[in-house]
Amino acid sequence: MRSNLKSQGYFKKYLKEECARIERFETVVNKVITERGENDRGVQSGLRSITGFYFNVFNALYSAGAPLEDLRNFYPRVLNSMKKVWDSESGYVEMLWMISTGIMLNVPQTELQEIDRMVNEEGIKDYLFEFLLRHNKEALGTNNSFIHYRPYKKLFSVINSPAKEESLELLREYLVNEWYQGHNDT
């Protein structure tokens, strides 16, 4: 297990409940689409809830210690759900999470390209997104702006440090002094 705070029994029960919520909401959303169309506010609200449930399942699978292959196989379900409702105003952290976990899991490049397409369609120019999606500094070009200055701007020095040891120290400082305070609302 990757989490030592909860038992396997907890995760099994939680996953069962979240999967049931997904199924229930998908049934209702499909019914409302038939009755009122895809652009109905209730449909959009339901799709946002479903996306949240998919994120919950993914996080629980990871925390419970699911094999990485299982997470890799589940990733497209989260991405497909997210594509229906994601926008840059409310979904920055979720997109950052999707990019990061996609890299960690070594998902197929086509899935990261789909995320890149979503980011580009929103017209987002963000150094951190671009760095992660390009996997290297050379492909970044001249953009060094951050949509969310706090807490992410400090990562610029981590990414651009000339020495690995210095980067690691700057990353440690970032995590201790910036990341936790910058994400206390999550």
CSV table of C-alpha atoms in Angstrom, one decimal:
chain,number,residue,atom,x,y,z
A,1,MET,CA,0.0,0.0,0.0
A,2,ARG,CA,1.1,3.5,-0.7
A,3,SER,CA,-1.0,4.9,2.1
A,4,ASN,CA,-0.5,3.8,5.7
A,5,LEU,CA,-3.4,5.8,7.0
A,6,LYS,CA,-6.2,3.6,5.7
A,7,SER,CA,-6.7,-0.2,5.5
A,8,GLN,CA,-7.3,-2.2,2.4
A,9,GLY,CA,-10.9,-2.7,3.7
A,10,TYR,CA,-11.4,1.0,3.7
A,11,PHE,CA,-10.2,1.4,0.1
A,12,LYS,CA,-12.3,-1.6,-1.1
A,13,LYS,CA,-15.4,-0.1,0.4
A,14,TYR,CA,-14.6,3.5,-0.8
A,15,LEU,CA,-13.9,2.3,-4.4
A,16,LYS,CA,-17.1,0.3,-4.5
A,17,GLU,CA,-19.1,3.4,-3.3
A,18,GLU,CA,-17.4,5.8,-5.8
A,19,CYS,CA,-17.9,3.4,-8.7
A,20,ALA,CA,-21.6,3.1,-7.8
A,21,ARG,CA,-21.8,6.9,-7.7
A,22,ILE,CA,-20.2,7.1,-11.2
A,23,GLU,CA,-22.7,4.5,-12.5
A,24,ARG,CA,-25.7,6.3,-10.9
A,25,PHE,CA,-24.7,9.7,-12.1
A,26,GLU,CA,-23.9,8.5,-15.6
A,27,THR,CA,-27.4,6.9,-15.8
A,28,VAL,CA,-29.1,10.1,-14.7
A,29,VAL,CA,-26.9,12.3,-17.0
A,30,ASN,CA,-27.7,10.2,-20.0
A,31,LYS,CA,-31.4,10.4,-19.2
A,32,VAL,CA,-31.3,14.2,-18.9
A,33,ILE,CA,-29.3,14.5,-22.1
A,34,THR,CA,-32.1,12.6,-23.9
A,35,GLU,CA,-34.7,14.8,-22.3
A,36,ARG,CA,-33.0,18.2,-22.4
A,37,GLY,CA,-29.9,18.0,-24.5
A,38,GLU,CA,-26.1,18.1,-23.8
A,39,ASN,CA,-26.0,21.8,-23.0
A,40,ASP,CA,-28.4,21.6,-20.1
A,41,ARG,CA,-26.9,23.1,-16.9
A,42,GLY,CA,-27.9,19.9,-15.0
A,43,VAL,CA,-26.0,17.8,-17.5
A,44,GLN,CA,-22.9,19.9,-17.1
A,45,SER,CA,-23.1,19.8,-13.3
A,46,GLY,CA,-23.5,16.0,-13.4
A,47,LEU,CA,-20.5,15.6,-15.8
A,48,ARG,CA,-18.4,17.7,-13.4
A,49,SER,CA,-19.5,15.5,-10.5
A,50,ILE,CA,-18.6,12.3,-12.5
A,51,THR,CA,-15.2,13.7,-13.3
A,52,GLY,CA,-14.6,14.3,-9.6
A,53,PHE,CA,-15.6,10.7,-8.9
A,54,TYR,CA,-13.2,9.5,-11.5
A,55,PHE,CA,-10.4,11.5,-9.8
A,56,ASN,CA,-11.4,10.1,-6.4
A,57,VAL,CA,-11.3,6.5,-7.8
A,58,PHE,CA,-7.9,7.1,-9.4
A,59,ASN,CA,-6.5,8.6,-6.2
A,60,ALA,CA,-7.9,5.8,-4.1
A,61,LEU,CA,-6.4,3.1,-6.4
A,62,TYR,CA,-3.0,4.8,-6.2
A,63,SER,CA,-3.2,5.2,-2.4
A,64,ALA,CA,-4.3,1.6,-2.0
A,65,GLY,CA,-1.2,0.4,-3.9
A,66,ALA,CA,-2.9,-0.8,-7.1
A,67,PRO,CA,-0.4,-2.0,-9.7
A,68,LEU,CA,0.8,0.8,-11.9
A,69,GLU,CA,-0.5,-1.0,-14.9
A,70,ASP,CA,-4.0,-0.8,-13.4
A,71,LEU,CA,-3.6,2.9,-12.9
A,72,ARG,CA,-2.3,3.3,-16.5
A,73,ASN,CA,-5.4,1.4,-17.7
A,74,PHE,CA,-7.7,3.6,-15.7
A,75,TYR,CA,-6.1,6.9,-16.7
A,76,PRO,CA,-8.0,7.2,-20.0
A,77,ARG,CA,-11.3,7.0,-18.2
A,78,VAL,CA,-10.4,10.0,-16.1
A,79,LEU,CA,-9.1,11.8,-19.1
A,80,ASN,CA,-12.2,11.1,-21.2
A,81,SER,CA,-14.4,12.3,-18.4
A,82,MET,CA,-12.3,15.4,-17.9
A,83,LYS,CA,-12.4,16.3,-21.6
A,84,LYS,CA,-16.2,16.8,-21.4
A,85,VAL,CA,-16.0,19.6,-18.7
A,86,TRP,CA,-12.5,20.9,-18.2
A,87,ASP,CA,-11.8,24.6,-18.3
A,88,SER,CA,-8.7,26.5,-17.4
A,89,GLU,CA,-10.4,28.8,-14.9
A,90,SER,CA,-11.4,26.1,-12.4
A,91,GLY,CA,-9.3,23.1,-13.4
A,92,TYR,CA,-5.6,24.2,-13.3
A,93,VAL,CA,-4.6,21.9,-10.4
A,94,GLU,CA,-6.5,18.9,-11.9
A,95,MET,CA,-4.8,19.4,-15.2
A,96,LEU,CA,-1.4,19.7,-13.5
A,97,TRP,CA,-2.2,16.5,-11.7
A,98,MET,CA,-3.2,14.7,-14.9
A,99,ILE,CA,0.0,15.8,-16.7
A,100,SER,CA,2.1,14.8,-13.7
A,101,THR,CA,0.5,11.4,-13.2
A,102,GLY,CA,0.5,10.7,-16.9
A,103,ILE,CA,4.3,11.3,-17.0
A,104,MET,CA,4.8,9.2,-13.8
A,105,LEU,CA,2.8,6.3,-15.3
A,106,ASN,CA,4.4,6.6,-18.7
A,107,VAL,CA,1.0,6.7,-20.4
A,108,PRO,CA,0.9,6.5,-24.2
A,109,GLN,CA,2.1,9.7,-25.8
A,110,THR,CA,-1.3,10.1,-27.5
A,111,GLU,CA,-2.9,10.7,-24.1
A,112,LEU,CA,-0.4,13.5,-23.3
A,113,GLN,CA,-1.0,14.9,-26.7
A,114,GLU,CA,-4.7,15.0,-26.0
A,115,ILE,CA,-4.0,17.0,-22.8
A,116,ASP,CA,-1.7,19.3,-24.8
A,117,ARG,CA,-4.5,19.9,-27.2
A,118,MET,CA,-6.9,20.7,-24.4
A,119,VAL,CA,-4.4,23.2,-22.9
A,120,ASN,CA,-3.8,24.8,-26.3
A,121,GLU,CA,-7.6,25.1,-27.1
A,122,GLU,CA,-7.9,27.1,-23.8
A,123,GLY,CA,-5.1,29.3,-25.0
A,124,ILE,CA,-3.1,28.6,-21.9
A,125,LYS,CA,0.5,29.8,-21.8
A,126,ASP,CA,2.0,28.4,-18.6
A,127,TYR,CA,5.6,27.6,-18.1
A,128,LEU,CA,5.0,24.6,-15.8
A,129,PHE,CA,2.4,23.0,-18.2
A,130,GLU,CA,4.7,23.5,-21.1
A,131,PHE,CA,7.8,22.1,-19.3
A,132,LEU,CA,5.9,19.0,-18.2
A,133,LEU,CA,4.3,18.4,-21.6
A,134,ARG,CA,7.6,18.9,-23.4
A,135,HIS,CA,9.6,16.9,-20.9
A,136,ASN,CA,12.6,19.1,-21.4
A,137,LYS,CA,13.7,22.8,-21.2
A,138,GLU,CA,14.9,23.0,-24.8
A,139,ALA,CA,11.4,22.7,-26.2
A,140,LEU,CA,10.0,25.5,-24.1
A,141,GLY,CA,10.9,28.5,-26.2
A,142,THR,CA,10.7,31.9,-24.5
A,143,ASN,CA,7.6,31.5,-22.4
A,144,ASN,CA,8.4,31.8,-18.7
A,145,SER,CA,5.0,32.9,-17.3
A,146,PHE,CA,3.0,31.1,-14.7
A,147,ILE,CA,-0.8,31.2,-14.5
A,148,HIS,CA,-0.6,30.7,-10.8
A,149,TYR,CA,2.4,32.6,-9.6
A,150,ARG,CA,2.0,31.2,-6.1
A,151,PRO,CA,3.1,28.5,-5.4
A,152,TYR,CA,4.5,27.5,-8.8
A,153,LYS,CA,6.8,30.4,-9.8
A,154,LYS,CA,9.5,29.0,-7.5
A,155,LEU,CA,9.7,26.0,-9.7
A,156,PHE,CA,11.3,28.1,-12.4
A,157,SER,CA,14.6,28.1,-10.4
A,158,VAL,CA,14.3,24.3,-9.7
A,159,ILE,CA,13.8,23.5,-13.4
A,160,ASN,CA,16.5,25.9,-14.6
A,161,SER,CA,19.2,25.2,-12.0
A,162,PRO,CA,22.4,24.2,-13.8
A,163,ALA,CA,23.4,21.5,-11.2
A,164,LYS,CA,21.3,18.5,-10.2
A,165,GLU,CA,22.2,18.8,-6.5
A,166,GLU,CA,21.2,22.5,-6.5
A,167,SER,CA,17.9,21.6,-8.2
A,168,LEU,CA,17.2,18.9,-5.6
A,169,GLU,CA,17.9,21.4,-2.7
A,170,LEU,CA,15.7,24.0,-4.4
A,171,LEU,CA,12.9,21.4,-4.8
A,172,ARG,CA,13.1,20.4,-1.2
A,173,GLU,CA,12.9,24.1,-0.1
A,174,TYR,CA,9.9,24.5,-2.5
A,175,LEU,CA,8.1,21.6,-1.1
A,176,VAL,CA,8.7,22.6,2.5
A,177,ASN,CA,8.2,26.4,2.2
A,178,GLU,CA,5.8,26.8,-0.8
A,179,TRP,CA,3.9,23.8,-1.9
A,180,TYR,CA,2.1,22.9,1.3
A,181,GLN,CA,1.1,26.5,2.1
A,182,GLY,CA,0.1,27.0,-1.6
A,183,HIS,CA,-2.2,23.9,-1.5
A,184,ASN,CA,-3.7,24.2,1.9
A,185,ASP,CA,-7.1,24.5,0.3
A,186,THR,CA,-6.8,21.1,-1.2
